[in-house]
mmCIF file of C-alpha atoms in Angstrom:
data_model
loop_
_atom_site.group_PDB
_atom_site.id
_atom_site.type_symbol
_atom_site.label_atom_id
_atom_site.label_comp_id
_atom_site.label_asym_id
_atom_site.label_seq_id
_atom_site.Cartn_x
_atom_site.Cartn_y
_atom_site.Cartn_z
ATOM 1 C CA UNK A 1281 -92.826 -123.223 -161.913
ATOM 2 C CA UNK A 1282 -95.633 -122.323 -164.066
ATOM 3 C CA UNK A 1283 -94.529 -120.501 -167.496
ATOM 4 C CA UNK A 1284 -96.825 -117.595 -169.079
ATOM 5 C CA UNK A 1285 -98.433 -118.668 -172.225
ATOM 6 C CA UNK A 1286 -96.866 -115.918 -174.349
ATOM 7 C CA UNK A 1287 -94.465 -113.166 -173.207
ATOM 8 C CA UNK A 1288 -95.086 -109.653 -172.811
ATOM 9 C CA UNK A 1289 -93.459 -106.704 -174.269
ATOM 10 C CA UNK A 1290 -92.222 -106.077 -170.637
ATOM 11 C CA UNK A 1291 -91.299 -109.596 -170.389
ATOM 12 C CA UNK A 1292 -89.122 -109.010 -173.437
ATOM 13 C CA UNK A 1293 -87.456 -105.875 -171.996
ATOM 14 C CA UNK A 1294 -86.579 -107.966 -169.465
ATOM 15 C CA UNK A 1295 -84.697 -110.883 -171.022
ATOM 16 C CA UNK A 1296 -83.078 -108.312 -172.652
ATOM 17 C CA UNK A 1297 -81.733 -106.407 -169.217
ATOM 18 C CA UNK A 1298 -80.917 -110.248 -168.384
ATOM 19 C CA UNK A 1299 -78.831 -110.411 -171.142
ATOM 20 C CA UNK A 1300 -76.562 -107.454 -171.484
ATOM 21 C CA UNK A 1301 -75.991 -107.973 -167.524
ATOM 22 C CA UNK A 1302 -75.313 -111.850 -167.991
ATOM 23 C CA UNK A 1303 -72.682 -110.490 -170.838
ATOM 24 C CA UNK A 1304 -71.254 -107.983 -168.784
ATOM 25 C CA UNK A 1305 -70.357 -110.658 -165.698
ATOM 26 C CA UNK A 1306 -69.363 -112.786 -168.390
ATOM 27 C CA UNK A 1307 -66.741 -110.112 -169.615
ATOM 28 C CA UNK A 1308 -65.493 -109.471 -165.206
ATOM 29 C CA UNK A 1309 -64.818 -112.654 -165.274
ATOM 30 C CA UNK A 1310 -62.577 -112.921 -168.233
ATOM 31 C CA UNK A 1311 -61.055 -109.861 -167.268
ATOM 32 C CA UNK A 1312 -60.323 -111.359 -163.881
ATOM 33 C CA UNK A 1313 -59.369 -114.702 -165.245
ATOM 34 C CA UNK A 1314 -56.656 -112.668 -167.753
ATOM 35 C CA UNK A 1315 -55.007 -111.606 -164.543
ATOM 36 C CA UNK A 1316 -54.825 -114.387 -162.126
ATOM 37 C CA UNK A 1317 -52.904 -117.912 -163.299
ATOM 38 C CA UNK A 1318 -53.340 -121.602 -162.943
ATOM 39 C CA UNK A 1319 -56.414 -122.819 -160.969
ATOM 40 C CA UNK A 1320 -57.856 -119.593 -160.730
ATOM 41 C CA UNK A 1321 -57.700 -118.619 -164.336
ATOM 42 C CA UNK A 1322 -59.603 -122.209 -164.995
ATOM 43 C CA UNK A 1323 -62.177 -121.475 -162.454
ATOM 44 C CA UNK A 1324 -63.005 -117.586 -163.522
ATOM 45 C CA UNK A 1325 -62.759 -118.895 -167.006
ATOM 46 C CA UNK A 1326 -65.615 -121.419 -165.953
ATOM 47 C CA UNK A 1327 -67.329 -118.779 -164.529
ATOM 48 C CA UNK A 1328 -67.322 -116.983 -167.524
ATOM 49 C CA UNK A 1329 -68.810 -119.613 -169.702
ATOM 50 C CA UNK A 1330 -71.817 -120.581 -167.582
ATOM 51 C CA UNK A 1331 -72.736 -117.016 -167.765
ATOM 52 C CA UNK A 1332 -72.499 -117.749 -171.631
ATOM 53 C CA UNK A 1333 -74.719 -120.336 -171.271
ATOM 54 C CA UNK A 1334 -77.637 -118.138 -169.367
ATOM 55 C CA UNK A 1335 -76.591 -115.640 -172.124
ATOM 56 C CA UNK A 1336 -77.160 -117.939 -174.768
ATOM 57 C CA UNK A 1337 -80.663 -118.593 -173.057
ATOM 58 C CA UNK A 1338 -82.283 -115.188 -173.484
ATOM 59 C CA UNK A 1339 -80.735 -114.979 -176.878
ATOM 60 C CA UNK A 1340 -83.012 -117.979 -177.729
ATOM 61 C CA UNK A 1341 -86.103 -116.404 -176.227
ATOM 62 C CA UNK A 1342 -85.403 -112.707 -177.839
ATOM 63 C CA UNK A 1343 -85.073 -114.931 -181.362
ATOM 64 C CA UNK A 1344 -81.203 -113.607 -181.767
ATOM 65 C CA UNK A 1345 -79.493 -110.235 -181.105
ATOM 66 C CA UNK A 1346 -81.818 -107.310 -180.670
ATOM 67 C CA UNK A 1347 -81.578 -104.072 -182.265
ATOM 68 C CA UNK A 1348 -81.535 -102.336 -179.644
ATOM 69 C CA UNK A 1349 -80.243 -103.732 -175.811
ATOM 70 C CA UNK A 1350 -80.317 -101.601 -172.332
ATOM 71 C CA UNK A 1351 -77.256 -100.730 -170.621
ATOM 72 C CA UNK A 1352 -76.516 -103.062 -168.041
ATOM 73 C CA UNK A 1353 -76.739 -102.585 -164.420
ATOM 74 C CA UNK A 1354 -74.778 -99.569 -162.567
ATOM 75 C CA UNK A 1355 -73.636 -102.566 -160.306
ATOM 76 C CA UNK A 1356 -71.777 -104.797 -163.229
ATOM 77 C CA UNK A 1357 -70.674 -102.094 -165.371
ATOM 78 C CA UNK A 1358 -68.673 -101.007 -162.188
ATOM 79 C CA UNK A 1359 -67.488 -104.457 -161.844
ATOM 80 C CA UNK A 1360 -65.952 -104.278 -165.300
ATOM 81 C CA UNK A 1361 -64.233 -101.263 -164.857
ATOM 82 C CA UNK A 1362 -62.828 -102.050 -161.084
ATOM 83 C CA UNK A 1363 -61.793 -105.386 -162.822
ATOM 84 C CA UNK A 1364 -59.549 -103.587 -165.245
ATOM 85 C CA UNK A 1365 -57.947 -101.361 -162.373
ATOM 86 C CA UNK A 1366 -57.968 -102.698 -159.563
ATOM 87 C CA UNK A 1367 -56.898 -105.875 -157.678
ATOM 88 C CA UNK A 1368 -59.261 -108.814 -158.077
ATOM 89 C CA UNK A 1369 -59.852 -109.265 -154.400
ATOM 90 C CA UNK A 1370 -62.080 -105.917 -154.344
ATOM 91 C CA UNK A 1371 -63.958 -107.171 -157.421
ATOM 92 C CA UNK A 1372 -64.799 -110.742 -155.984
ATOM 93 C CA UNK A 1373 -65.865 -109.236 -153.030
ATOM 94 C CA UNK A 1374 -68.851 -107.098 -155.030
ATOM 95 C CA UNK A 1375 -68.779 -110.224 -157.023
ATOM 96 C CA UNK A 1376 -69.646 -112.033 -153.878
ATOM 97 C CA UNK A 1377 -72.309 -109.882 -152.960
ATOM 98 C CA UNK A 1378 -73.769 -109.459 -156.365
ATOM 99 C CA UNK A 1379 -74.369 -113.450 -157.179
ATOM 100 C CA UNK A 1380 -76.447 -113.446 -153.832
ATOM 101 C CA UNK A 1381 -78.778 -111.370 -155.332
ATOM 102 C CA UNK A 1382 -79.691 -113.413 -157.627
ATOM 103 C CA UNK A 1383 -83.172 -112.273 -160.093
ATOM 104 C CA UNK A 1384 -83.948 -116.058 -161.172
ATOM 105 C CA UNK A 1385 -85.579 -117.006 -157.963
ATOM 106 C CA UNK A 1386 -88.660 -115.471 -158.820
ATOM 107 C CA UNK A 1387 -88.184 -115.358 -163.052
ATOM 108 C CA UNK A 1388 -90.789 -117.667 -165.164
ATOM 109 C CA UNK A 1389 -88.756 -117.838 -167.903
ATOM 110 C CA UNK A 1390 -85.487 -118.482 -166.040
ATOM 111 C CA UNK A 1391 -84.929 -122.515 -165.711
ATOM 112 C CA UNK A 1392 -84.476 -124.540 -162.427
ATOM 113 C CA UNK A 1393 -80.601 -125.212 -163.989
ATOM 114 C CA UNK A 1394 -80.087 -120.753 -163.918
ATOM 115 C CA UNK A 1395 -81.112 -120.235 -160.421
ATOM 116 C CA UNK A 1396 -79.139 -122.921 -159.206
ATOM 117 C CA UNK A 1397 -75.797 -122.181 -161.152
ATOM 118 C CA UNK A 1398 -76.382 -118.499 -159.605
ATOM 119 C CA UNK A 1399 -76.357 -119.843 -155.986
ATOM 120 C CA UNK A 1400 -73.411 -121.968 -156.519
ATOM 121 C CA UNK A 1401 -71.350 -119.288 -158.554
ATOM 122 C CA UNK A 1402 -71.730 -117.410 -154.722
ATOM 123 C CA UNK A 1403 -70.459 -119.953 -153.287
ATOM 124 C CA UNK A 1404 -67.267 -120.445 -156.122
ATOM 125 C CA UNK A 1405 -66.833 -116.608 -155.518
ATOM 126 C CA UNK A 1406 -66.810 -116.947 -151.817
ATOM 127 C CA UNK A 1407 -63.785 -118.816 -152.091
ATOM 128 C CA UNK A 1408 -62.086 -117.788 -154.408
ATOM 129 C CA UNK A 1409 -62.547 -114.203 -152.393
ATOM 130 C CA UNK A 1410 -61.536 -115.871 -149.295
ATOM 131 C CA UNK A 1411 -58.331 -116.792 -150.916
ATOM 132 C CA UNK A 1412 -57.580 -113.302 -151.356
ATOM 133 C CA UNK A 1413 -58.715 -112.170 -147.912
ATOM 134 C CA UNK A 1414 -56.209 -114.960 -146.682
ATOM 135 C CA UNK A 1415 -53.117 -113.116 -148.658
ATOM 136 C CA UNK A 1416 -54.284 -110.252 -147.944
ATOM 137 C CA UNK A 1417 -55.377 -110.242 -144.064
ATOM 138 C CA UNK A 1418 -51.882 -109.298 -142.554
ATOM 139 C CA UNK A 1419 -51.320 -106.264 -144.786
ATOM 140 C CA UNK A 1420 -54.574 -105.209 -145.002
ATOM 141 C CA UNK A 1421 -55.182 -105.530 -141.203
ATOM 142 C CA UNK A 1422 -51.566 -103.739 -140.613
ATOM 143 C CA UNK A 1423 -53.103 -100.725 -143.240
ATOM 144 C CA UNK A 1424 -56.270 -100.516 -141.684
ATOM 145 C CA UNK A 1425 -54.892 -100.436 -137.782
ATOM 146 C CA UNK A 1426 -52.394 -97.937 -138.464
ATOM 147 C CA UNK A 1427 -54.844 -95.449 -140.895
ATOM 148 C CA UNK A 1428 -57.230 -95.740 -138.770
ATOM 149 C CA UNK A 1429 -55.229 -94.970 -135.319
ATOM 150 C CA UNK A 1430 -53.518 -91.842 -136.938
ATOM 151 C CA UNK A 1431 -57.019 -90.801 -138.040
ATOM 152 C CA UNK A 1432 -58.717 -90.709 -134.827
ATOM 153 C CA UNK A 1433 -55.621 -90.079 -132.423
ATOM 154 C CA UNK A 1434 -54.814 -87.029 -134.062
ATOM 155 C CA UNK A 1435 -57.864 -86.046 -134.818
ATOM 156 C CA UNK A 1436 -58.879 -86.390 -131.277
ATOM 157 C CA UNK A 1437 -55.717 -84.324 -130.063
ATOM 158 C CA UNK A 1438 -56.028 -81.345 -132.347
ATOM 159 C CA UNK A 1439 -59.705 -81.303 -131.230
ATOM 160 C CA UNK A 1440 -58.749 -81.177 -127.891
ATOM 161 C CA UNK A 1441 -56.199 -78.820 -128.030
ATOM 162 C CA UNK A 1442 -58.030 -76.849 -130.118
ATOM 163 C CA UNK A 1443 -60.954 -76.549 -128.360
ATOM 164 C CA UNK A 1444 -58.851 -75.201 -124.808
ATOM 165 C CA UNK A 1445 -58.738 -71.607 -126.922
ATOM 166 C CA UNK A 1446 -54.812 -72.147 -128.068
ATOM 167 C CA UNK A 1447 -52.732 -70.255 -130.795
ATOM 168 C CA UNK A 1448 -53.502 -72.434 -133.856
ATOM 169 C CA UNK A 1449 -49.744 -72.548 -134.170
ATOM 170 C CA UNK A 1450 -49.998 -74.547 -131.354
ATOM 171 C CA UNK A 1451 -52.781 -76.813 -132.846
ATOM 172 C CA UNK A 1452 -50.701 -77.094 -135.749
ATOM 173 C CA UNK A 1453 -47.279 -78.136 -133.552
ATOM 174 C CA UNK A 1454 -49.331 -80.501 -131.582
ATOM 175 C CA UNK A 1455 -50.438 -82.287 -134.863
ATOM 176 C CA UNK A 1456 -47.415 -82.735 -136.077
ATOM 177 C CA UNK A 1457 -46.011 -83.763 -132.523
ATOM 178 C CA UNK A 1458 -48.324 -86.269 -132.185
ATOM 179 C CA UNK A 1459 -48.171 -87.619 -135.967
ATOM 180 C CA UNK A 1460 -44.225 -88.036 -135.527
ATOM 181 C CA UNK A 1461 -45.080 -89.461 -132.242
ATOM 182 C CA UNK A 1462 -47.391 -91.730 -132.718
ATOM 183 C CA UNK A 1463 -45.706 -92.710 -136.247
ATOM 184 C CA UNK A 1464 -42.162 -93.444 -134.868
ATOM 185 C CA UNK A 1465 -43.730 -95.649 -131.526
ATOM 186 C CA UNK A 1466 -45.923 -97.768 -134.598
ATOM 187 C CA UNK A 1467 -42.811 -98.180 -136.541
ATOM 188 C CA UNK A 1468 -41.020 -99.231 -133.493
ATOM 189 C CA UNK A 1469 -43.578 -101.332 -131.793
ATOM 190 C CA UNK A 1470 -44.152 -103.522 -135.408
ATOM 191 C CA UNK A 1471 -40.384 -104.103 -135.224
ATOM 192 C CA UNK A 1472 -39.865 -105.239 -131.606
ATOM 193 C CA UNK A 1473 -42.937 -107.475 -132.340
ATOM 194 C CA UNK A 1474 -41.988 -109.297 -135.573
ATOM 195 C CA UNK A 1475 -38.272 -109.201 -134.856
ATOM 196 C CA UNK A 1476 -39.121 -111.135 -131.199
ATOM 197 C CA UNK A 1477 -41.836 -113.539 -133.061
ATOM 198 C CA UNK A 1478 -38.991 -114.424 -135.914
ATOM 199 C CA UNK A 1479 -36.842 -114.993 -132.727
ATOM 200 C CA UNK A 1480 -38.838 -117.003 -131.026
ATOM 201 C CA UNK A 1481 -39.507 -119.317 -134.007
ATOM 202 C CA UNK A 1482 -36.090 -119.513 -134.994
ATOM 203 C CA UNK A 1483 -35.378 -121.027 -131.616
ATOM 204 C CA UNK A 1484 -37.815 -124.153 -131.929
ATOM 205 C CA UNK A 1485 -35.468 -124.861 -135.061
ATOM 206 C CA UNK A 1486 -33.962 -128.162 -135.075
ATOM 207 C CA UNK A 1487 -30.491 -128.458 -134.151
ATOM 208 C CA UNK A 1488 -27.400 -129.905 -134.581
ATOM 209 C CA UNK A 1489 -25.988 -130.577 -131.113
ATOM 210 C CA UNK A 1490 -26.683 -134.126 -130.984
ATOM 211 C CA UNK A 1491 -25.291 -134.779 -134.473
ATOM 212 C CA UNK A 1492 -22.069 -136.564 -133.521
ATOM 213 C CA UNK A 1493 -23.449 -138.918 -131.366
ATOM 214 C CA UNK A 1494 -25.943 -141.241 -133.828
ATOM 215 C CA UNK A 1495 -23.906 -143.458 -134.961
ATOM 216 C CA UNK A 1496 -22.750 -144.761 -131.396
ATOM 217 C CA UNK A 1497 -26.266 -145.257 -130.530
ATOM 218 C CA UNK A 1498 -28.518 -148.589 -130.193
ATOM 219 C CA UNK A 1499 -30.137 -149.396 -133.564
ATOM 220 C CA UNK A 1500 -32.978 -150.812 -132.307
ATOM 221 C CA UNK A 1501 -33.503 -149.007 -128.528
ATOM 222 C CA UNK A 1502 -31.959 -145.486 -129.807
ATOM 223 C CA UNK A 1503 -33.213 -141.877 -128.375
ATOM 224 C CA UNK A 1504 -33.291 -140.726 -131.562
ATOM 225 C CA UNK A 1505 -36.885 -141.516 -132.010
ATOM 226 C CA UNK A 1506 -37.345 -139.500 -129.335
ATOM 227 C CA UNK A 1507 -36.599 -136.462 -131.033
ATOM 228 C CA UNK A 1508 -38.644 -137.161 -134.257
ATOM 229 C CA UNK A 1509 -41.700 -137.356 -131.798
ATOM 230 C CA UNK A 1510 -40.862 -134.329 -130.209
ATOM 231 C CA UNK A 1511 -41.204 -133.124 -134.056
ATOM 232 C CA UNK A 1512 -44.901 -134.431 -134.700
ATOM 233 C CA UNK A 1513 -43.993 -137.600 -135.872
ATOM 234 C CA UNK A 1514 -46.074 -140.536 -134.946
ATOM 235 C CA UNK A 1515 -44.220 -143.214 -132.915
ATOM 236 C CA UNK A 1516 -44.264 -146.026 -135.305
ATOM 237 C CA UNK A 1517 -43.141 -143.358 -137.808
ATOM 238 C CA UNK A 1518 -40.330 -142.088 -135.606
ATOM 239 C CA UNK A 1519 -39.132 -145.343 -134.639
ATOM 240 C CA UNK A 1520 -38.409 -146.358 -138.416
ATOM 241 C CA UNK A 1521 -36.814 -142.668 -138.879
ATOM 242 C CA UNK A 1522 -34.555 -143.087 -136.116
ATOM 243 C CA UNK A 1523 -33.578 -146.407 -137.604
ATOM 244 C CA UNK A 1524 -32.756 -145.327 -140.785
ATOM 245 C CA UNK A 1525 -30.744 -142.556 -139.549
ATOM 246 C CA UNK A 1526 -28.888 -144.657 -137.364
ATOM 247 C CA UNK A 1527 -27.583 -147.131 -140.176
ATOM 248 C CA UNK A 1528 -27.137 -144.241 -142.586
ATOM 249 C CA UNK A 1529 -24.707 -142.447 -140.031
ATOM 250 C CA UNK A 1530 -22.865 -145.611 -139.508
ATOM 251 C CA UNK A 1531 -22.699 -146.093 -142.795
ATOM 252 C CA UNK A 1532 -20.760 -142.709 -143.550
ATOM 253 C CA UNK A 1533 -18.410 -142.909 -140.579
ATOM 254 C CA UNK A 1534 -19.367 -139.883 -139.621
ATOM 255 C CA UNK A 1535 -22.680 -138.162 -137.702
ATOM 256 C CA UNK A 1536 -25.925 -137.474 -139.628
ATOM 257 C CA UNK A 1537 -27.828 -134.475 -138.593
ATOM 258 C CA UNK A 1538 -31.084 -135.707 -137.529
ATOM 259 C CA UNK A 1539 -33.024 -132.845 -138.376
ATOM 260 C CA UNK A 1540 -32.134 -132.973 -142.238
ATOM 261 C CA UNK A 1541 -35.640 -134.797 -142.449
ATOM 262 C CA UNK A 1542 -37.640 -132.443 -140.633
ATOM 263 C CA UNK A 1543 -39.343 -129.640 -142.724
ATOM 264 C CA UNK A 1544 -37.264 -126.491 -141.959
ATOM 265 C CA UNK A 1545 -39.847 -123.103 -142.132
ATOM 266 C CA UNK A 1546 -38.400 -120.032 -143.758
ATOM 267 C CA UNK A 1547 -39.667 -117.936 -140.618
ATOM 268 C CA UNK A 1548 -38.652 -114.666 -143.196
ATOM 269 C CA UNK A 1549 -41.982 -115.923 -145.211
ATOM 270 C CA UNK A 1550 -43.816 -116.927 -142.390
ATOM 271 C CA UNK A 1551 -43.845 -113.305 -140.198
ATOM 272 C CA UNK A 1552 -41.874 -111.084 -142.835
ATOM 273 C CA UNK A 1553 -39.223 -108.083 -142.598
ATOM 274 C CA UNK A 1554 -39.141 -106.538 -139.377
ATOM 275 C CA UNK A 1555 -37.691 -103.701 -140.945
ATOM 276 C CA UNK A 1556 -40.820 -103.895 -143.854
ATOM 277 C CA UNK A 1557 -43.341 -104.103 -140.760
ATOM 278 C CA UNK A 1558 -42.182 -101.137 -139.213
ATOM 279 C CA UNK A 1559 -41.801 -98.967 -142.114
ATOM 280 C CA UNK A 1560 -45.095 -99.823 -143.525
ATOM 281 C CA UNK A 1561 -46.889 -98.931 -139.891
ATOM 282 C CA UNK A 1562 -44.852 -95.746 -139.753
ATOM 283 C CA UNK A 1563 -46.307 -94.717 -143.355
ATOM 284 C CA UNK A 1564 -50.096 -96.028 -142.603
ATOM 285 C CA UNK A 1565 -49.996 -94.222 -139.085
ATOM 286 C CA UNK A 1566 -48.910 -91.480 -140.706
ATOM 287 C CA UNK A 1567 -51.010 -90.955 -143.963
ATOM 288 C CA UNK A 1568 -54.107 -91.227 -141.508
ATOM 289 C CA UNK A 1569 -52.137 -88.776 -139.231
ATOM 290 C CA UNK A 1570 -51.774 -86.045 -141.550
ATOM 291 C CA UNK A 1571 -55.450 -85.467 -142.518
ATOM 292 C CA UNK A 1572 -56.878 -83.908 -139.088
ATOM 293 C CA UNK A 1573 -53.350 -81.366 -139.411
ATOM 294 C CA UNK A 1574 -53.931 -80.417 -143.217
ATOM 295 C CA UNK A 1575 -56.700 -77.795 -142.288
ATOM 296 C CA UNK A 1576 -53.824 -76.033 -140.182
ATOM 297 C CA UNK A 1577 -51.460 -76.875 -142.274
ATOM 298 C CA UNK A 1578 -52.854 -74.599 -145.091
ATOM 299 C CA UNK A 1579 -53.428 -71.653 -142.558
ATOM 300 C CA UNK A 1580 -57.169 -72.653 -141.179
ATOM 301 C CA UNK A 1581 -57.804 -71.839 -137.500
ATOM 302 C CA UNK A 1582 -60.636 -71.645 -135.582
ATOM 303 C CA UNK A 1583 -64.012 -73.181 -136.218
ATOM 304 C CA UNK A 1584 -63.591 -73.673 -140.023
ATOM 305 C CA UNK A 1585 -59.952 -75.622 -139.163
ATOM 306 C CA UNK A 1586 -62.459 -77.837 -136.812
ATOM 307 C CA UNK A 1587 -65.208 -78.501 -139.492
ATOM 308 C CA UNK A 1588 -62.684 -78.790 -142.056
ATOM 309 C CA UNK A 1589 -60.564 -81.457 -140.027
ATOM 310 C CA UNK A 1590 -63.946 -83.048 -138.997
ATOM 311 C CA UNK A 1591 -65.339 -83.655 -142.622
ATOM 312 C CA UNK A 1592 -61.784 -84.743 -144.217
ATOM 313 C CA UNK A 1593 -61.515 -87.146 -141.366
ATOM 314 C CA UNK A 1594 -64.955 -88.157 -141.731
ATOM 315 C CA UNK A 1595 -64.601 -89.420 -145.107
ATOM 316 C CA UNK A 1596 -61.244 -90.817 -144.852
ATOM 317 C CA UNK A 1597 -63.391 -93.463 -141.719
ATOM 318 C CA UNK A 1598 -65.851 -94.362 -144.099
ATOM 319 C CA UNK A 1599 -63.381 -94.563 -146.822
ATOM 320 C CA UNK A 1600 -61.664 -97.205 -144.825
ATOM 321 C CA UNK A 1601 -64.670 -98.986 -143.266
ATOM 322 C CA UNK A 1602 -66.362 -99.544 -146.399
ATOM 323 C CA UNK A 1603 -63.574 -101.291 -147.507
ATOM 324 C CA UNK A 1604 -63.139 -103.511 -144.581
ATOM 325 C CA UNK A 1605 -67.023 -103.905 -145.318
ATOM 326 C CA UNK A 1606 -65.863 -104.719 -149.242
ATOM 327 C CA UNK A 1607 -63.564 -107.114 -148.305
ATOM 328 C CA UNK A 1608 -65.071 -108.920 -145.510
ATOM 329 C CA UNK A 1609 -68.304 -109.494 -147.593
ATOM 330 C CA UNK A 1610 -70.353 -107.257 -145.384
ATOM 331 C CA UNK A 1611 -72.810 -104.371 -146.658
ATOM 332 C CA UNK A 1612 -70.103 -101.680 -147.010
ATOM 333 C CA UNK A 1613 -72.446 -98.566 -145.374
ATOM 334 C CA UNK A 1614 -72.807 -100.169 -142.261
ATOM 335 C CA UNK A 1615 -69.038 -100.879 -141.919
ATOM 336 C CA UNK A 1616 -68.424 -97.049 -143.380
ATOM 337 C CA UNK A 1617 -70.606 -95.407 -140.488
ATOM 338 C CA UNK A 1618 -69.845 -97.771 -137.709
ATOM 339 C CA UNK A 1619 -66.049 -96.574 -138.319
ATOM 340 C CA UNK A 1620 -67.466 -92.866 -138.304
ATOM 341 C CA UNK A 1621 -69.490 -93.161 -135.102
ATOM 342 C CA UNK A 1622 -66.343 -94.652 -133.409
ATOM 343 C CA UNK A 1623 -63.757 -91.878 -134.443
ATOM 344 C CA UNK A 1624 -66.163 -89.232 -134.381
ATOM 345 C CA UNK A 1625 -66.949 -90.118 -130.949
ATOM 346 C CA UNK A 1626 -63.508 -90.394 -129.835
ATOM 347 C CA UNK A 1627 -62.927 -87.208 -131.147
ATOM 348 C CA UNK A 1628 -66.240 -85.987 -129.327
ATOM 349 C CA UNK A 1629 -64.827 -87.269 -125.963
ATOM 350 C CA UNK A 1630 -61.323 -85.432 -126.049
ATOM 351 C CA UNK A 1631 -63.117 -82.169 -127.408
ATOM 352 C CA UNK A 1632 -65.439 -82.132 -124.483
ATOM 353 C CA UNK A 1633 -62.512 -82.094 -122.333
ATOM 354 C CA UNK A 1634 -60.644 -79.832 -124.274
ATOM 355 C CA UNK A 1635 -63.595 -77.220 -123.739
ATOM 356 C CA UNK A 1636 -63.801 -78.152 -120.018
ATOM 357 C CA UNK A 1637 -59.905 -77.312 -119.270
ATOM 358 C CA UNK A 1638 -60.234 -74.468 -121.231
ATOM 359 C CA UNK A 1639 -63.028 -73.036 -119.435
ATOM 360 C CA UNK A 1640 -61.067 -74.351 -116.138
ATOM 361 C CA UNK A 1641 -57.707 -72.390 -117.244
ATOM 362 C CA UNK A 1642 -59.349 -69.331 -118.256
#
């Protein structure tokens, strides 16, 4: 990489964009690190202080701090202040996306070391994004489902409705018919499912039928093993287990339960509150419900309750597709208008139909 002889004023207006941006990451990361605890905090923190070091490095070439610095990018100043408000899994995700872009590539003045420590910071805020993703994919997914459902089925009944030439009392009752509706059979359908999963996983617990009869069994051919294998234990593993279990029980007089070795799973962490599930999807169902209705609600009939339901709706899709774009690590527009185009056209669908009864009834 060939270095220019002496820099330019531009060149110097650069470094200095480089700088107050490389200061400003610096500062997410701190702010992020101030939040999150124990490995985290150590590796944002590191973060932090290798964008001190590329700090440090235009500092050099500017010959100290210059009178006068640029404000830094629209992209990291918004980083800083979603870092002070928000959860950090929305910031590491722009985070993500920002350290791809990386300007170094192509910068003679930038060394080999820079460009390098901006691909691997990607890669360090990849994962520590993914981490969140992985806390966050159940309730996240559960949000976005049950938004997005009550967004477009509701939105694609009072367009329906609406468009066969009914009362807009009637539009407005429907709404609300089929936000209660839809709401209550969420609510209800999250709590049949995680109360049968917790079910069904509390049955595979171990139990304690057997428990009286180890110590009558044969130390060295004894069943027992049998059961530990059934468990995931390897054989030569099992074998020993059983053995140990066998003398211990004899040794107390009294039955040992053979499962006191086996990891028990709290199945209340592993699927959560039934009752939690279906409250939650009763509220998310809802909240995306109630949009398409409000333009009724507040008196609205006719075309303008249509348009008005249409463009409220319309940015509550893309509201919710650019964040599964956000926290997925995909460009957020495309996500935001691929959710449009599929509740708009829903909604398109059941309106044409709508018109056609109308016209049918009439």
């Amino acid at each position: 990489m060939s270095v220019p002889a002496s820099p330019t004023s531009r060149d110097r207006r650069r470094w200095a964009r480089y700088l107050v941006n490389e200061r400003a990451e610096a500062h997410v990361y701190r702010e992020l690190a101030a939040r999150r605890g124990g490995e985290e905090r150590e590796i944002l923190t590191a973060l932090a202080d290798a964008e001190g070091r590329h700090e440090a490095h235009w500092l050099r070439l500017l010959g100290g701090e210059p009178a006068r610095l640029p404000r830094p990018d629209v992209r990291t100043v918004l980083l800083g202040w979603m870092a002070k408000r928000f959860g950090s899994i929305f910031v590491l995700a722009l985070a993500q996306n920002a350290e791809a872009r990386s300007p170094y590539d192509d910068e003679p003045f930038a060394t080999p070391a820079m460009g390098a420590d901006e691909k691997i910071h990607h890669e360090v805020v990849r994962g520590l994004a993914a981490r969140g993703r992985r806390r966050l994919s159940g309730t996240f997914r559960a949000a976005v489902f049950g938004a997005n459902d009550g967004l477009v089925s509701n939105l694609a009944l009072v367009m329906g409705i609406g468009a066969t030439g009914v009362s807009p009392q009637f539009v407005l009752f429907s709404g609300v018919a089929g936000l209660l509706a839809g709401a209550l059979s969420m609510g209800a359908g999250e709590f049949v499912s995680v109360r049968s999963q917790r079910e069904l996983l509390q049955s595979t617990q171990p139990s304690s039928f057997a428990d009286g009869a180890i110590p009558h069994l044969d130390i060295d051919a004894n069943e027992l093993a049998l059961v530990y294998r059934t468990r995931g234990m390897a054989e030569s593993e099992a074998t020993a287990r059983a053995r140990q279990a066998v003398e211990a029980a004899r040794a107390l007089g009294r039955g040992r339960t053979h499962s006191s070795s086996i990891e028990v799973i709290d199945h209340g962490e592993v699927v959560g509150s039934d009752w939690s599930a279906a409250l939650s999807s009763f509220l998310f169902f809802a909240s995306g419900a109630i949009i398409p209705v409000l333009p009724w609600i507040f008196g609205l009939s006719g075309l303008a309750a249509i348009v008005l339901a249409l463009a409220l709706v319309g940015i509550a899709l893309m509201c919710t597709g650019a964040a599964v774009g956000l926290l997925s690590g995909a460009p957020p527009l495309r996500r935001a208008l691929r959710q449009l185009a599929i509740g708009f056209g829903a909604a398109a669908v059941t309106y044409a139909l709508g018109l056609l009864f109308g016209v049918t009834l009439g």
